[in-house]
Amino acid sequence: MKKILVANRGEIAIRVMTTAKKMGIKTVAVYSTIDRNAPHVRFADEAVLIGEAPSNQSYLLGSKIIEVAKSLNVDAIHPGYGFLSENADFASAVEQNGLIFIGPKSKAIKVMGSKLAAKDAVKAYNIPMVPGIDEAITDVNKAKEIAKEIGFPILIKASAGGGGKGMRVVEKEGDLESQMQRAISEATSAFGDGSVFIEKYVASPRHIEIQVMADSHGNFIHLFERECSVQRRHQKVVEEAPSSVLTPELREKMGEAAIKVAKACDYLGAGTVEFLLDENKNFYFLEMNTRLQVEHPVTELISGVDLVALQIQVARGEKLPIQQEDLQINGHALELRVYAEDPLNDFLPSVGHLDVYKIPSGKGIRVDNGFEQGMDIPIYYDPMLAKLITYGKTREEAIQIMIKAISEYSVEGVQTTLSFGKFVCEHEAFTSGNFDTHFVKKYYSAEKIETTTQEEAKIAALIALKQYIKDQKILRLPV
């Protein structure tokens, strides 16, 4: 493998290219018109314009990307995450064109891309699942019967869904019909598939996922867990590894279950098996993400393993260079997704111009970044600017380094989730480890951030005033 095309943009494109370059592999970037001057374009050895700004006219054009790859004698395509990363047809087309897809086979993507098909695939492996039904429905009366059987509250979920779309919590029977119609409508517009299913709503869950890796020689390993319970709109914002609540025994059980899920679909490469953990430490299979995750850096830091390097090695047909017994957890890592969003206005996207953009650095700080000062934030893509990752010997140390790094991260021109990250890291529920996926609903409000910011500004003003008075006294001293 001498040349890789990265079918993505921003920080993940740079992340993949960084490892490829370390491995002596040439890189090709693709870009849309609006990304012409983006850092990932300059970082690559070669770059090709593939279309207009909207992703369906550029980054989602699988056939165009394959055409570019063939014209430049590329050996393999890495899809990153988002865009075409979990598109089974694209993975299949890459292989049919004599190229290597750095990811699982299309069959595994297809099976795990449907939550119902995924549940069906893992049935035989005795993996715990949330009580519910194994079929997609659109009939409200049938939904009412099932809901009564498993008991309210229930969760309506889009079978083809992700990112919280097509998902509704229903507390009582009277709300079922309207919520179901909303879920079907949302799923249809987001995924072109309105099928939904019903399962018992786990009241105070923690979102725990296990990183798995598999080669083509029958070897499977897991690289421990990540805790992803701090979310807004069912989407992760703060992630950490390891989780503060898993015992070594539970970690081993969940790791084994994750490997069984990977085996159930004959998995290849890097994948993530997601579980819900209830207040009694029972865990339930949720879904499998058949790609590299946004939050993969926290796993890399605690395991000392470059996951992109492993992806490339496995894609080249090599055996995994490590076995389960070689792996151990060292230290603790946290990640904050730095989105161009306004946490004071319901996390709405905050597009604009990066008048000031300076990232922190230092011991225990890693920034996977895709932007630079002077750039505009395009409205066409996910509004994530970067991922701020910190590492310490203990969880407490990683949290303190994160708070310091946030204070040194300077962004002007757009609102970001940095203030929200600080709020999380300073909150007693988070620092104690006693939190769940309802953290935002329970503890967060825009007013709280505003109050904290005002208090900090007041203290800073008092310090400045004190220093000014002191300086004036020095200046007035007789010579």
Short mmCIF file of C-alpha atoms in Angstrom, two decimals, residues 232-233 237 336-357 371 375-378 382-386 406 409-421 444 446 449-450 453:
data_model
loop_
_atom_site.label_atom_id
_atom_site.label_comp_id
_atom_site.label_asym_id
_atom_site.label_seq_id
_atom_site.Cartn_x
_atom_site.Cartn_y
_atom_site.Cartn_z
CA ARG A 232 -26.88 16.84 23.90
CA ARG A 233 -29.69 15.81 21.52
CA VAL A 237 -19.97 16.02 23.47
CA LEU A 336 -14.28 17.52 24.38
CA ARG A 337 -15.76 17.98 20.93
CA VAL A 338 -15.22 21.65 20.12
CA TYR A 339 -18.28 22.47 18.03
CA ALA A 340 -19.06 25.86 16.50
CA GLU A 341 -22.31 25.87 18.45
CA ASP A 342 -23.83 28.27 20.94
CA PRO A 343 -24.33 26.53 24.31
CA LEU A 344 -26.28 29.61 25.48
CA ASN A 345 -28.78 29.16 22.64
CA ASP A 346 -29.75 25.47 22.73
CA PHE A 347 -26.46 24.43 21.04
CA LEU A 348 -27.55 25.89 17.70
CA PRO A 349 -24.80 26.02 15.02
CA SER A 350 -22.75 29.23 15.14
CA VAL A 351 -21.31 29.72 11.68
CA GLY A 352 -19.06 32.65 10.95
CA HIS A 353 -15.47 33.80 10.59
CA LEU A 354 -12.65 32.67 12.89
CA ASP A 355 -11.27 36.11 13.78
CA VAL A 356 -9.06 34.52 16.45
CA TYR A 357 -8.25 30.81 16.61
CA PHE A 371 -9.31 24.74 11.19
CA MET A 375 -11.13 30.65 8.01
CA ASP A 376 -14.91 30.66 7.66
CA ILE A 377 -17.01 27.89 9.19
CA PRO A 378 -19.07 26.44 6.32
CA ASP A 382 -20.96 19.14 10.76
CA PRO A 383 -19.91 22.19 12.86
CA MET A 384 -17.05 20.45 14.71
CA LEU A 385 -13.86 22.55 14.66
CA ALA A 386 -11.60 20.20 16.59
CA ILE A 406 -10.02 25.10 27.72
CA TYR A 409 -8.10 27.75 23.78
CA SER A 410 -8.88 31.11 22.19
CA VAL A 411 -11.73 31.44 19.69
CA GLU A 412 -13.35 34.67 18.53
CA GLY A 413 -15.89 35.16 15.75
CA VAL A 414 -18.08 32.15 16.55
CA GLN A 415 -19.55 30.60 19.68
CA THR A 416 -18.17 27.20 20.75
CA THR A 417 -18.83 24.36 23.19
CA LEU A 418 -15.66 25.24 25.16
CA SER A 419 -17.66 26.95 27.94
CA PHE A 420 -19.94 23.90 28.13
CA GLY A 421 -16.89 21.63 28.46
CA TYR A 444 -27.15 22.23 32.60
CA ALA A 446 -27.49 28.50 29.70
CA ILE A 449 -22.81 29.29 32.24
CA GLU A 450 -23.73 32.98 31.99
CA THR A 453 -18.85 33.79 33.18
#
